[in-house]
PDB file of C-alpha atoms in Angstrom:
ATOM      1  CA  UNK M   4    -115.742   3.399  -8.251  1.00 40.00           C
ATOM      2  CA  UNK M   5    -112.579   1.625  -6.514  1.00 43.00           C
ATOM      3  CA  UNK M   6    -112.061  -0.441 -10.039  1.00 38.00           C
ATOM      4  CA  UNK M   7    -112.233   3.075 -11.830  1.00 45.00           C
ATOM      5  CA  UNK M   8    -109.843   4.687  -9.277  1.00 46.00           C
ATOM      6  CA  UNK M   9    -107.609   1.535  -9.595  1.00 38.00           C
ATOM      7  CA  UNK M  10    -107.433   1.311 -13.168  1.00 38.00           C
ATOM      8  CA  UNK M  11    -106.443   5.183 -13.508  1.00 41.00           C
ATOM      9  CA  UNK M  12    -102.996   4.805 -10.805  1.00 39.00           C
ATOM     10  CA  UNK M  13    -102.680   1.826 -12.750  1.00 36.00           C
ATOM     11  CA  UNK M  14    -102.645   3.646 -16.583  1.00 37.00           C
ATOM     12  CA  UNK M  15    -100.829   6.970 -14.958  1.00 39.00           C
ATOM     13  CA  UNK M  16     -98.127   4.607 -13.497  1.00 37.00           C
ATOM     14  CA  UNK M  17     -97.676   3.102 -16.956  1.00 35.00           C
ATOM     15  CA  UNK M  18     -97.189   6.441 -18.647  1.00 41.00           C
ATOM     16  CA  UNK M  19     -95.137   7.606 -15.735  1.00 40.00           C
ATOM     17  CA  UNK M  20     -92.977   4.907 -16.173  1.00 37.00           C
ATOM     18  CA  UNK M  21     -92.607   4.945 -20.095  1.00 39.00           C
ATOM     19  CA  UNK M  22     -91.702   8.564 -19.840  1.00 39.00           C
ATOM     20  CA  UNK M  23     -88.991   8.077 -17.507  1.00 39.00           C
ATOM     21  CA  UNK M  24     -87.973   5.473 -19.313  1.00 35.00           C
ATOM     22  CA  UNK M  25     -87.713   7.764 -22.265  1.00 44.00           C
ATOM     23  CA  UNK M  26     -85.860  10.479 -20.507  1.00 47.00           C
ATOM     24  CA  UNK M  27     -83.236   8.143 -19.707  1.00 55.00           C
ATOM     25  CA  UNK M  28     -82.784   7.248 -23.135  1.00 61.00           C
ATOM     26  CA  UNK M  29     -79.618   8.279 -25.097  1.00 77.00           C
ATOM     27  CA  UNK M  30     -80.025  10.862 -27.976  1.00 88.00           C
ATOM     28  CA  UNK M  31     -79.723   8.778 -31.322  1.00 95.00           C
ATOM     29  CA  UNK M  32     -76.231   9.534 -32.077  1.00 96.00           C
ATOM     30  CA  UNK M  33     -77.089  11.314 -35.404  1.00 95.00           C
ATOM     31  CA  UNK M  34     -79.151  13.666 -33.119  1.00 96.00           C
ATOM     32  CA  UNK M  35     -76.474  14.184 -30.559  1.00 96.00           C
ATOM     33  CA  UNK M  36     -73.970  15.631 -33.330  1.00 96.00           C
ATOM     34  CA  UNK M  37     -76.748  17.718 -34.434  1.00 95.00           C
ATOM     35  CA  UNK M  38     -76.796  19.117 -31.151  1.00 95.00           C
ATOM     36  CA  UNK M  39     -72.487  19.039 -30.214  1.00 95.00           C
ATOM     37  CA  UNK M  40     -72.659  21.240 -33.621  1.00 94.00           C
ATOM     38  CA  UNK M  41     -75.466  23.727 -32.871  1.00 94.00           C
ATOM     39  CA  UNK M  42     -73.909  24.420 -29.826  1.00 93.00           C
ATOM     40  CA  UNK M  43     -70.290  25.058 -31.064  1.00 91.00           C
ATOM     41  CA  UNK M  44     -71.527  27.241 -33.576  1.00 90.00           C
ATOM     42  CA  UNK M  45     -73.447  29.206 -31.174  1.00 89.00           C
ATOM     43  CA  UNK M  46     -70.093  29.410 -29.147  1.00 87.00           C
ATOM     44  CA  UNK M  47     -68.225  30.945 -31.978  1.00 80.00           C
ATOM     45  CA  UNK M  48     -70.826  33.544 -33.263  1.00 78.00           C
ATOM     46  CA  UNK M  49     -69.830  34.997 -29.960  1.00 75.00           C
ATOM     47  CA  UNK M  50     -66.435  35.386 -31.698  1.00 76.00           C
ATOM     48  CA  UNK M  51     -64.757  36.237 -28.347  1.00 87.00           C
ATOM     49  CA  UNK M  52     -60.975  37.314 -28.071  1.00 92.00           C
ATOM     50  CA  UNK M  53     -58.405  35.090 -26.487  1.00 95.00           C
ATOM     51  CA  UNK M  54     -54.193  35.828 -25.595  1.00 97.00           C
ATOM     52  CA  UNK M  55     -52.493  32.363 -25.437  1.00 97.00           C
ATOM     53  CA  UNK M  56     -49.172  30.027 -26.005  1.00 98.00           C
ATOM     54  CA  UNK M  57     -48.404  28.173 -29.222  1.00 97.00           C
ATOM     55  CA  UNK M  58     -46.256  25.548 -30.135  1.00 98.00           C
ATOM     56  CA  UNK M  59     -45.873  24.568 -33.963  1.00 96.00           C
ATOM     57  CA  UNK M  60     -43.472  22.289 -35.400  1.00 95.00           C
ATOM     58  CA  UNK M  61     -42.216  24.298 -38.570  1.00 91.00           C
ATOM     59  CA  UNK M  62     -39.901  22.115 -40.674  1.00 88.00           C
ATOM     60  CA  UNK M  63     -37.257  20.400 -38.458  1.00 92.00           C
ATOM     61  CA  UNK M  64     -38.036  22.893 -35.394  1.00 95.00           C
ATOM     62  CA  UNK M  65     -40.374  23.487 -32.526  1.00 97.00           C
ATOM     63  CA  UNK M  66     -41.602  27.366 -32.119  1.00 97.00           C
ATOM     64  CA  UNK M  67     -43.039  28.336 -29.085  1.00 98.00           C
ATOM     65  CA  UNK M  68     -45.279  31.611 -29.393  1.00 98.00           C
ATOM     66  CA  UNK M  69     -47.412  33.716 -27.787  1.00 98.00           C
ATOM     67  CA  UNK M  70     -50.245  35.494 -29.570  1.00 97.00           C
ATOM     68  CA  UNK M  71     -53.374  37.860 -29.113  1.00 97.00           C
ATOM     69  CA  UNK M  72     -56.101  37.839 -31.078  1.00 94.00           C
ATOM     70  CA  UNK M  73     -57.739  41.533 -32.140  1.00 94.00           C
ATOM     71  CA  UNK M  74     -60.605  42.021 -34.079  1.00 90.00           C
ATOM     72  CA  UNK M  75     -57.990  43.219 -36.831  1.00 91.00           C
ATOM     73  CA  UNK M  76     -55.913  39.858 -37.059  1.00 92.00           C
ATOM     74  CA  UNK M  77     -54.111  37.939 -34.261  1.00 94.00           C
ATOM     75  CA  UNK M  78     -50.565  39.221 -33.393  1.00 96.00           C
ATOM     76  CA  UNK M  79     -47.399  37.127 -31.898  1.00 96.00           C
ATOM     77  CA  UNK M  80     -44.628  37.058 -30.243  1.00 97.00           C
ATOM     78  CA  UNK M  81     -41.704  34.461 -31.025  1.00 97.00           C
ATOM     79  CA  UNK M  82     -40.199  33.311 -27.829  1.00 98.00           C
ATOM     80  CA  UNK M  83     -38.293  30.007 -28.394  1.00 98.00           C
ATOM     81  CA  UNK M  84     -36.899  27.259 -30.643  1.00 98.00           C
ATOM     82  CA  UNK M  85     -36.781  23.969 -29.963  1.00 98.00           C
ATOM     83  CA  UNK M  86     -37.347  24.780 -26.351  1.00 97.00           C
ATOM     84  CA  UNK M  87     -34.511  27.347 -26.259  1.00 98.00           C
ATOM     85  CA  UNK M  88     -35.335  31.140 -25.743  1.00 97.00           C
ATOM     86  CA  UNK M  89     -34.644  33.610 -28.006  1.00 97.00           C
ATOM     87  CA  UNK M  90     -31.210  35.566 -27.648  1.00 96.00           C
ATOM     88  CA  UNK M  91     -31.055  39.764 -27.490  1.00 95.00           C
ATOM     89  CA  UNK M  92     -30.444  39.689 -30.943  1.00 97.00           C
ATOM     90  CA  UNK M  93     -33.156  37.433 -31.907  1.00 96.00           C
ATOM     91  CA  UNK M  94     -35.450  39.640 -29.561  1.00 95.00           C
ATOM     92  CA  UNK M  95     -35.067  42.672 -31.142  1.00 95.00           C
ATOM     93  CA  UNK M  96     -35.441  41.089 -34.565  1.00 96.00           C
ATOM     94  CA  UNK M  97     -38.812  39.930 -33.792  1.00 96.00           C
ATOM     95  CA  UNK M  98     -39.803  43.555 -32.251  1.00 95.00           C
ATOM     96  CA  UNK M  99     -38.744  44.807 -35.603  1.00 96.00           C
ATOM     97  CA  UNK M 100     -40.815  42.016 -37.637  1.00 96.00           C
ATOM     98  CA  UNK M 101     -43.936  43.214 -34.796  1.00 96.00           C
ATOM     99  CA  UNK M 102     -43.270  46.897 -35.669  1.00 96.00           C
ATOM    100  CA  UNK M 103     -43.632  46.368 -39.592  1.00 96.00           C
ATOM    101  CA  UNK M 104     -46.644  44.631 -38.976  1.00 95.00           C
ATOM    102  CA  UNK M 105     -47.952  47.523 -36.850  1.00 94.00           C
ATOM    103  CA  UNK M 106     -46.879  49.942 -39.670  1.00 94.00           C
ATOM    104  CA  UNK M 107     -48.399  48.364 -42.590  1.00 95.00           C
ATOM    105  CA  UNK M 108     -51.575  47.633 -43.491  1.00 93.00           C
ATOM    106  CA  UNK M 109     -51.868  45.228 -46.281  1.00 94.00           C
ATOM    107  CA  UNK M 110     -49.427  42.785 -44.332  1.00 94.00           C
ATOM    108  CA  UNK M 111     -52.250  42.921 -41.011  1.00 93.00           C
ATOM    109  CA  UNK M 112     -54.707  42.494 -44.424  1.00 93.00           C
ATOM    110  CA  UNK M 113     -53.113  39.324 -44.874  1.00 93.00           C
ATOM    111  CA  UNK M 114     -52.611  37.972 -41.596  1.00 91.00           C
ATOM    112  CA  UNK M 115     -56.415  39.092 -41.057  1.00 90.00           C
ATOM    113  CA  UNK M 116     -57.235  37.221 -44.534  1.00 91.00           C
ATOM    114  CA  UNK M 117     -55.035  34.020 -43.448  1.00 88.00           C
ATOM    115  CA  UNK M 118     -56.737  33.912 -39.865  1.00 86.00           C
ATOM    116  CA  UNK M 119     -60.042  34.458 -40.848  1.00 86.00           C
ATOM    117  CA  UNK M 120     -59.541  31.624 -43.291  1.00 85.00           C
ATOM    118  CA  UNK M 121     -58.268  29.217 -41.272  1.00 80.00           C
ATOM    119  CA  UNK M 122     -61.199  29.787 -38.981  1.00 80.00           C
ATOM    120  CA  UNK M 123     -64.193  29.377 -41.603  1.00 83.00           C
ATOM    121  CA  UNK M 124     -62.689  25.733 -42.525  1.00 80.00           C
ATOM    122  CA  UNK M 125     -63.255  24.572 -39.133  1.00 79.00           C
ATOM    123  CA  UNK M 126     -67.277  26.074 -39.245  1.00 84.00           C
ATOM    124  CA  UNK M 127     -66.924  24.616 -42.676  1.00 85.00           C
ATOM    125  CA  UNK M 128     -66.056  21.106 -41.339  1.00 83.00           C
ATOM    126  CA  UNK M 129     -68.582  21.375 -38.420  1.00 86.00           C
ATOM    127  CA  UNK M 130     -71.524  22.630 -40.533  1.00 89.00           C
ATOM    128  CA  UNK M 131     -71.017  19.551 -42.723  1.00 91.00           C
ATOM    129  CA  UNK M 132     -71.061  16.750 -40.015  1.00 93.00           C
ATOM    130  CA  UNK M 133     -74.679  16.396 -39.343  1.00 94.00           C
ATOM    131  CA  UNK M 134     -75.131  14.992 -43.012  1.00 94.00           C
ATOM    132  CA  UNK M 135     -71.837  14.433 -44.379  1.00 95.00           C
ATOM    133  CA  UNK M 136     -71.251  11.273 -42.093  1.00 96.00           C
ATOM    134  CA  UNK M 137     -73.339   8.461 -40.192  1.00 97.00           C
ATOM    135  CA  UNK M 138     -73.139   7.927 -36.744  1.00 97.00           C
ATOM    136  CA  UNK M 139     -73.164   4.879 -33.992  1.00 97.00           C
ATOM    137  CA  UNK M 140     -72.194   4.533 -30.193  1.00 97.00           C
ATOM    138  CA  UNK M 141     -68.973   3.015 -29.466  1.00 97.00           C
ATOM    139  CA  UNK M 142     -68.132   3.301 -25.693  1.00 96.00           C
ATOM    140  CA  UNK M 143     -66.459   6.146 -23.287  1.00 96.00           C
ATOM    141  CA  UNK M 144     -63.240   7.105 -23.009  1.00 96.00           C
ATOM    142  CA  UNK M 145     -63.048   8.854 -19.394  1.00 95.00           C
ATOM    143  CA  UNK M 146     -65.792  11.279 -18.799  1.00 95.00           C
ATOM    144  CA  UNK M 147     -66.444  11.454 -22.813  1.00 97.00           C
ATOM    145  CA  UNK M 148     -68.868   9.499 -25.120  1.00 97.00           C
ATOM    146  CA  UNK M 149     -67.220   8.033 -28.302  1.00 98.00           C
ATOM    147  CA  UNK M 150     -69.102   8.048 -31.625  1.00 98.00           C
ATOM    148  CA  UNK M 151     -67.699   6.094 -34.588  1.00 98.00           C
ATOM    149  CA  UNK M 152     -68.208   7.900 -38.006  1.00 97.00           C
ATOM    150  CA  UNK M 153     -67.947   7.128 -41.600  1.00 96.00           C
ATOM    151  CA  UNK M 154     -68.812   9.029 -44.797  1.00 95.00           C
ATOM    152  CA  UNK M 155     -72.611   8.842 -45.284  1.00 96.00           C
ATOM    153  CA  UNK M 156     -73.148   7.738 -49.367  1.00 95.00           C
ATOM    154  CA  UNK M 157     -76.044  10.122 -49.480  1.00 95.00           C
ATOM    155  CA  UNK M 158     -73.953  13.308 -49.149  1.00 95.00           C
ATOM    156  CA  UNK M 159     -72.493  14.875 -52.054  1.00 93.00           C
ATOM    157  CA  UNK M 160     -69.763  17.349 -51.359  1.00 91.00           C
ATOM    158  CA  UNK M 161     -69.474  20.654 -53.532  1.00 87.00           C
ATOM    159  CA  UNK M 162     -66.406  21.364 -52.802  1.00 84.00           C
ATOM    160  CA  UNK M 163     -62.881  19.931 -53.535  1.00 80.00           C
ATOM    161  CA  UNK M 164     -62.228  20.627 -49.499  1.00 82.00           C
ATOM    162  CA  UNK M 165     -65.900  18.809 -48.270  1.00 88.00           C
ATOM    163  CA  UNK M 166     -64.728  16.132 -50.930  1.00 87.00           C
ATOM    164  CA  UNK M 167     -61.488  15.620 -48.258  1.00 86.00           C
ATOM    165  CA  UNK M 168     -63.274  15.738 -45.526  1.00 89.00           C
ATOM    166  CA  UNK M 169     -66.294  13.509 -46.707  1.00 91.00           C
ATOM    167  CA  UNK M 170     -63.239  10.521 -46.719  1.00 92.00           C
ATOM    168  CA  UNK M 171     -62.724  11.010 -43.007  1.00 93.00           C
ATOM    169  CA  UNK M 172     -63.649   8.185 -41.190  1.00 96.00           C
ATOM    170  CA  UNK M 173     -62.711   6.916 -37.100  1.00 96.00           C
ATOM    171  CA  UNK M 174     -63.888   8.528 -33.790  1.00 97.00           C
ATOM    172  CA  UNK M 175     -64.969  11.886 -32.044  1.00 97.00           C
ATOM    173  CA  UNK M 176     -65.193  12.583 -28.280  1.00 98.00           C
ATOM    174  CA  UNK M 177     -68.039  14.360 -26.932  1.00 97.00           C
ATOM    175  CA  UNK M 178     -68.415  16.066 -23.603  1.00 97.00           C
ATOM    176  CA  UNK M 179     -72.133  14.617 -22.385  1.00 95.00           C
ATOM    177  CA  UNK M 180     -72.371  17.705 -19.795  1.00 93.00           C
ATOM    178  CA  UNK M 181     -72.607  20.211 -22.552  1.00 94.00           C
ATOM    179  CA  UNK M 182     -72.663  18.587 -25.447  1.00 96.00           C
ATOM    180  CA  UNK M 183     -69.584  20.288 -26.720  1.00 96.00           C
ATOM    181  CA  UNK M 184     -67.187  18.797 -29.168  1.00 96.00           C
ATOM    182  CA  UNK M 185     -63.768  17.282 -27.037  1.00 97.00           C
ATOM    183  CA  UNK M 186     -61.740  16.026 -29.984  1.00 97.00           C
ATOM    184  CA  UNK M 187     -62.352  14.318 -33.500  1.00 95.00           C
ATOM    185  CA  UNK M 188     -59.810  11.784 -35.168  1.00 96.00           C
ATOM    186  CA  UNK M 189     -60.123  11.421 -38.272  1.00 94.00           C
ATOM    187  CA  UNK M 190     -58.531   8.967 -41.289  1.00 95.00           C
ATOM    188  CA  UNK M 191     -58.956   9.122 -44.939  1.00 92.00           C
ATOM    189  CA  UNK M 192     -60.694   6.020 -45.665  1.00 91.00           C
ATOM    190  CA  UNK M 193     -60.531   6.501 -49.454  1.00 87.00           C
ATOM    191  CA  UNK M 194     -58.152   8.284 -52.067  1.00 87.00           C
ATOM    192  CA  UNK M 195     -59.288  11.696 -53.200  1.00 87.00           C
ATOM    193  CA  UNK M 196     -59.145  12.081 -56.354  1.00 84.00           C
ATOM    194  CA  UNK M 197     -59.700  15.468 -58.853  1.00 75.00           C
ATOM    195  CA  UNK M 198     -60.499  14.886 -62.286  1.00 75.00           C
ATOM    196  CA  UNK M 199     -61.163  11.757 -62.017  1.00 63.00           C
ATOM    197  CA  UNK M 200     -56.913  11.116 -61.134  1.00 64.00           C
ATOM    198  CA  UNK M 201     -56.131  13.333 -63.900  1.00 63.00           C
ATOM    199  CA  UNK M 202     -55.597  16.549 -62.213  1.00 69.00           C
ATOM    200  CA  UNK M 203     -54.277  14.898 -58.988  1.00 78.00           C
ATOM    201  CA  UNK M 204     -54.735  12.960 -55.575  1.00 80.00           C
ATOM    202  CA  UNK M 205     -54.622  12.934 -51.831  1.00 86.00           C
ATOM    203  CA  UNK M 206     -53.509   9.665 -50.528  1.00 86.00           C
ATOM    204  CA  UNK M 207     -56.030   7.513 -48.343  1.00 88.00           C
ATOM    205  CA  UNK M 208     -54.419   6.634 -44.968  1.00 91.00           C
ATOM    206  CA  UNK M 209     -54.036  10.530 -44.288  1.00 90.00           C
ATOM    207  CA  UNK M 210     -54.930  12.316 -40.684  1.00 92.00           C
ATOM    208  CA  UNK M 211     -56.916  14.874 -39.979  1.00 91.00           C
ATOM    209  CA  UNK M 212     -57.045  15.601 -35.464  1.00 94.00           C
ATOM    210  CA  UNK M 213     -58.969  18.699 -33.865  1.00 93.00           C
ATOM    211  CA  UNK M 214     -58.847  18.766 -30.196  1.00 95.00           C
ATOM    212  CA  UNK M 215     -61.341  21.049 -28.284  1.00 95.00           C
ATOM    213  CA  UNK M 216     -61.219  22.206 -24.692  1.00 94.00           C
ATOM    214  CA  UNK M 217     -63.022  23.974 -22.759  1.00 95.00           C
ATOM    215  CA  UNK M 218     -61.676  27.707 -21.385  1.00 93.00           C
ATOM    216  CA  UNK M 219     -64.746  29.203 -19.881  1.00 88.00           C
ATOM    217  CA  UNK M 220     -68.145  28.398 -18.833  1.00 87.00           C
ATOM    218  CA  UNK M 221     -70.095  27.927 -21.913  1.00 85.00           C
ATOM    219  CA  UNK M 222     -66.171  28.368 -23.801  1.00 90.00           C
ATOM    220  CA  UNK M 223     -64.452  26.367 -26.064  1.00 93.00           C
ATOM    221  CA  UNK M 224     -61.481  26.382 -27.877  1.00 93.00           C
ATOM    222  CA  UNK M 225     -58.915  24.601 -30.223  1.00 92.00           C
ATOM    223  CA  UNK M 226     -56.011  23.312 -28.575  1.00 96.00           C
ATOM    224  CA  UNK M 227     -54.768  20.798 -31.343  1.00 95.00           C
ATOM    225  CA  UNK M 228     -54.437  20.696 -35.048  1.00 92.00           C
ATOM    226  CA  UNK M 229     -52.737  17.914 -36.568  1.00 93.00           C
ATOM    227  CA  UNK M 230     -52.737  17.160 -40.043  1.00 89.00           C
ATOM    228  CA  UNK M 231     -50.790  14.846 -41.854  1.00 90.00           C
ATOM    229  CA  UNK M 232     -51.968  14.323 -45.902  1.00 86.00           C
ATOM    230  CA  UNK M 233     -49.688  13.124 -48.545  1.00 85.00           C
ATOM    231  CA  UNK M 234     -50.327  12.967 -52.339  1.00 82.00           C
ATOM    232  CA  UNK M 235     -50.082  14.126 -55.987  1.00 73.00           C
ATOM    233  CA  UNK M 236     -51.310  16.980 -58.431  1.00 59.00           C
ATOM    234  CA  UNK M 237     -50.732  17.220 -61.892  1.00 53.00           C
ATOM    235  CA  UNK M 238     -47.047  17.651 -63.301  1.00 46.00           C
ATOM    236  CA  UNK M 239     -45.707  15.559 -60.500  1.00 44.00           C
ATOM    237  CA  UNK M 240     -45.991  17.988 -57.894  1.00 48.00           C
ATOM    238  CA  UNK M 241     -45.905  16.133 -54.607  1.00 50.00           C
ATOM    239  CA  UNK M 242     -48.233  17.751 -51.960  1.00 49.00           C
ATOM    240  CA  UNK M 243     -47.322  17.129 -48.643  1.00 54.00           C
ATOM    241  CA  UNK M 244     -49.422  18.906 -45.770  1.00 75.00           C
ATOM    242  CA  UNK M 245     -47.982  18.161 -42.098  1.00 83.00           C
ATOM    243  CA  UNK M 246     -49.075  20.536 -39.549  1.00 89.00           C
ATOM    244  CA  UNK M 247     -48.950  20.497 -36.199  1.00 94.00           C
ATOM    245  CA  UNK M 248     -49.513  22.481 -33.064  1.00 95.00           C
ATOM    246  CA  UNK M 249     -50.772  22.812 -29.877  1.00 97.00           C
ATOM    247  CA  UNK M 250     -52.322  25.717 -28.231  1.00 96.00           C
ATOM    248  CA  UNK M 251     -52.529  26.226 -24.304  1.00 97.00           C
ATOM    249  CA  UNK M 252     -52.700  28.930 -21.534  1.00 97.00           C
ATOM    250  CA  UNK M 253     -56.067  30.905 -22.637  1.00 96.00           C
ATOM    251  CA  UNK M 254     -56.967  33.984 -21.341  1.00 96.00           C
ATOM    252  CA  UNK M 255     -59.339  36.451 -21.930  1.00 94.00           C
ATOM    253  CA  UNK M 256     -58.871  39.622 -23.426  1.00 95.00           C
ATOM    254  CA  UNK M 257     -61.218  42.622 -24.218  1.00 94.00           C
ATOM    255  CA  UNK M 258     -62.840  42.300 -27.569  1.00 89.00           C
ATOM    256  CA  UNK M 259     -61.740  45.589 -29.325  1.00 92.00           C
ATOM    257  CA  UNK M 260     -58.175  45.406 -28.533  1.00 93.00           C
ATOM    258  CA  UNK M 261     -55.980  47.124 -31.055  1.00 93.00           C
ATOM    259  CA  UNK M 262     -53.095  45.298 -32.690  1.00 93.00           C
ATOM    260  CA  UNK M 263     -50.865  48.318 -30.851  1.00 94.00           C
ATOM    261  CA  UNK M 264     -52.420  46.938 -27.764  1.00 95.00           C
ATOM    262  CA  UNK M 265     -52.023  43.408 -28.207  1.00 95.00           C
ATOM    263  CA  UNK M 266     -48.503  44.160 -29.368  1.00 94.00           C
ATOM    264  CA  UNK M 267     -47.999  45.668 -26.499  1.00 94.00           C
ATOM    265  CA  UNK M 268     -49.036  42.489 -24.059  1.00 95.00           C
ATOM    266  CA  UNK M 269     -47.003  40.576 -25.558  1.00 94.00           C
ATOM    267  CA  UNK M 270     -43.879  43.280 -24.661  1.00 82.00           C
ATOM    268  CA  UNK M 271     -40.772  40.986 -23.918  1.00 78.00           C
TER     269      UNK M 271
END
């Protein structure tokens, strides 16, 4: 009977310890993305309202905004250039450029359009990183796990844009806490081309950066875009797509805030 007794600690001991052992285990890193992505698609169902500050470099200049988002479109407010703030008569032309938009409707339909554009890329680009890449460990950087990444030869993009982003190749940061994307940096590690070079290119070497960070609780948001892609399509037209900006400041703001509302936070 003491043998029997003995020999079950000794087996429940052994399965304690394997199981701990397994807790303590990292996720494979494939299955970690899986998860980062789940949850920041969960985040954005929620498709919560935010009023914060923007600055974009546009051409040879630095704007500095302010802007609201509304369920009809986001609206902003110019307030500097290159770090210098706007004069009476450049404040009154922007309440006059924020009063047409309140007064017509197919301009807030395209502002609507553009925004909600711009926002199904990025669920576009997320949805696709579970497959369209492979995965490994590659260190810390501060409080945040690095994963390398690099286009998995399995996936087949459908799209001219997955094609792009199925080139990427470099480093994301992931918060281990909640297993929320921090930022991803990514290079084009091949030249994109359509129609086999025919129709056009985009140049390998290009940059694609999304920074995330965290506003809230369960809350994230993006607080960089930088892109920087060069490259060709057909009759010599040179395409040349630099953007970048920064957003900071976040606040929350009630979700069924009219653009005459908004507007009207954002009174000089």
């Amino acid at each position: 009977m003491n043998l029997r007794r003995v020999t079950i600690v000794f087996v429940l001991a052994i399965c304690l310890a394997a199981t701990a052992r397994d807790e303590g285990s990292p996720l494979p890193a494939a299955a970690l993305v899986h998860e980062v992505v789940a949850n920041e698609l969960a985040d954005r169902v929620q498709r919560r309202k935010w009023m914060y500050m923007i600055e974009k470099r546009e051409g040879p200049h630095t704007l500095t905004e302010e802007q609201v988002d509304t369920q009809e479109g986001p609206v902003y407010r110019l307030l500097a250039i290159d770090g210098t703030p706007l004069g009476p008569d450049q404040r009154q032309q922007e309440t006059a450029r924020m009063d047409r938009l309140l007064h017509d409707p197919s301009q807030q339909s395209k502002v609507k359009q553009a925004h909600e554009e711009d926002e199904q890329k990025l669920e576009k680009l997320m949805a696709l990183m579970p497959n369209a890449f492979l995965y490994d460990y590659d260190g810390v950087e501060g409080s945040l796990v690095r994963l390398k990444f690099r286009p998995n030869p399995d996936y087949s993009p459908a799209t001219y844009e997955e094609r792009i982003a199925h080139s990427l190749g470099r480093t994301i940061l992931i918060d281990p806490q909640q297993n929320r994307l921090a930022k991803l940096s990514g290079q084009l590690v091949n030249r994109v081309e359509f129609g086999y070079g025919l129709l056009g290119h985009i140049d390998d070497g290009g940059t694609i950066e999304v920074g995330r960070l965290q506003v809230g609780p369960s809350q994230w948001k993006t607080a960089l875009i930088n892109i920087q892609l060069s490259g060709r399509l057909v009759f010599f037209k040179t395409i040349s797509k630099q953007e970048y900006e920064t957003r900071s400041d976040f606040r929350s703001v009630s979700g069924d805030l009219s653009l005459l509302e908004a507007s009207q936070l954002l009174a000089p």
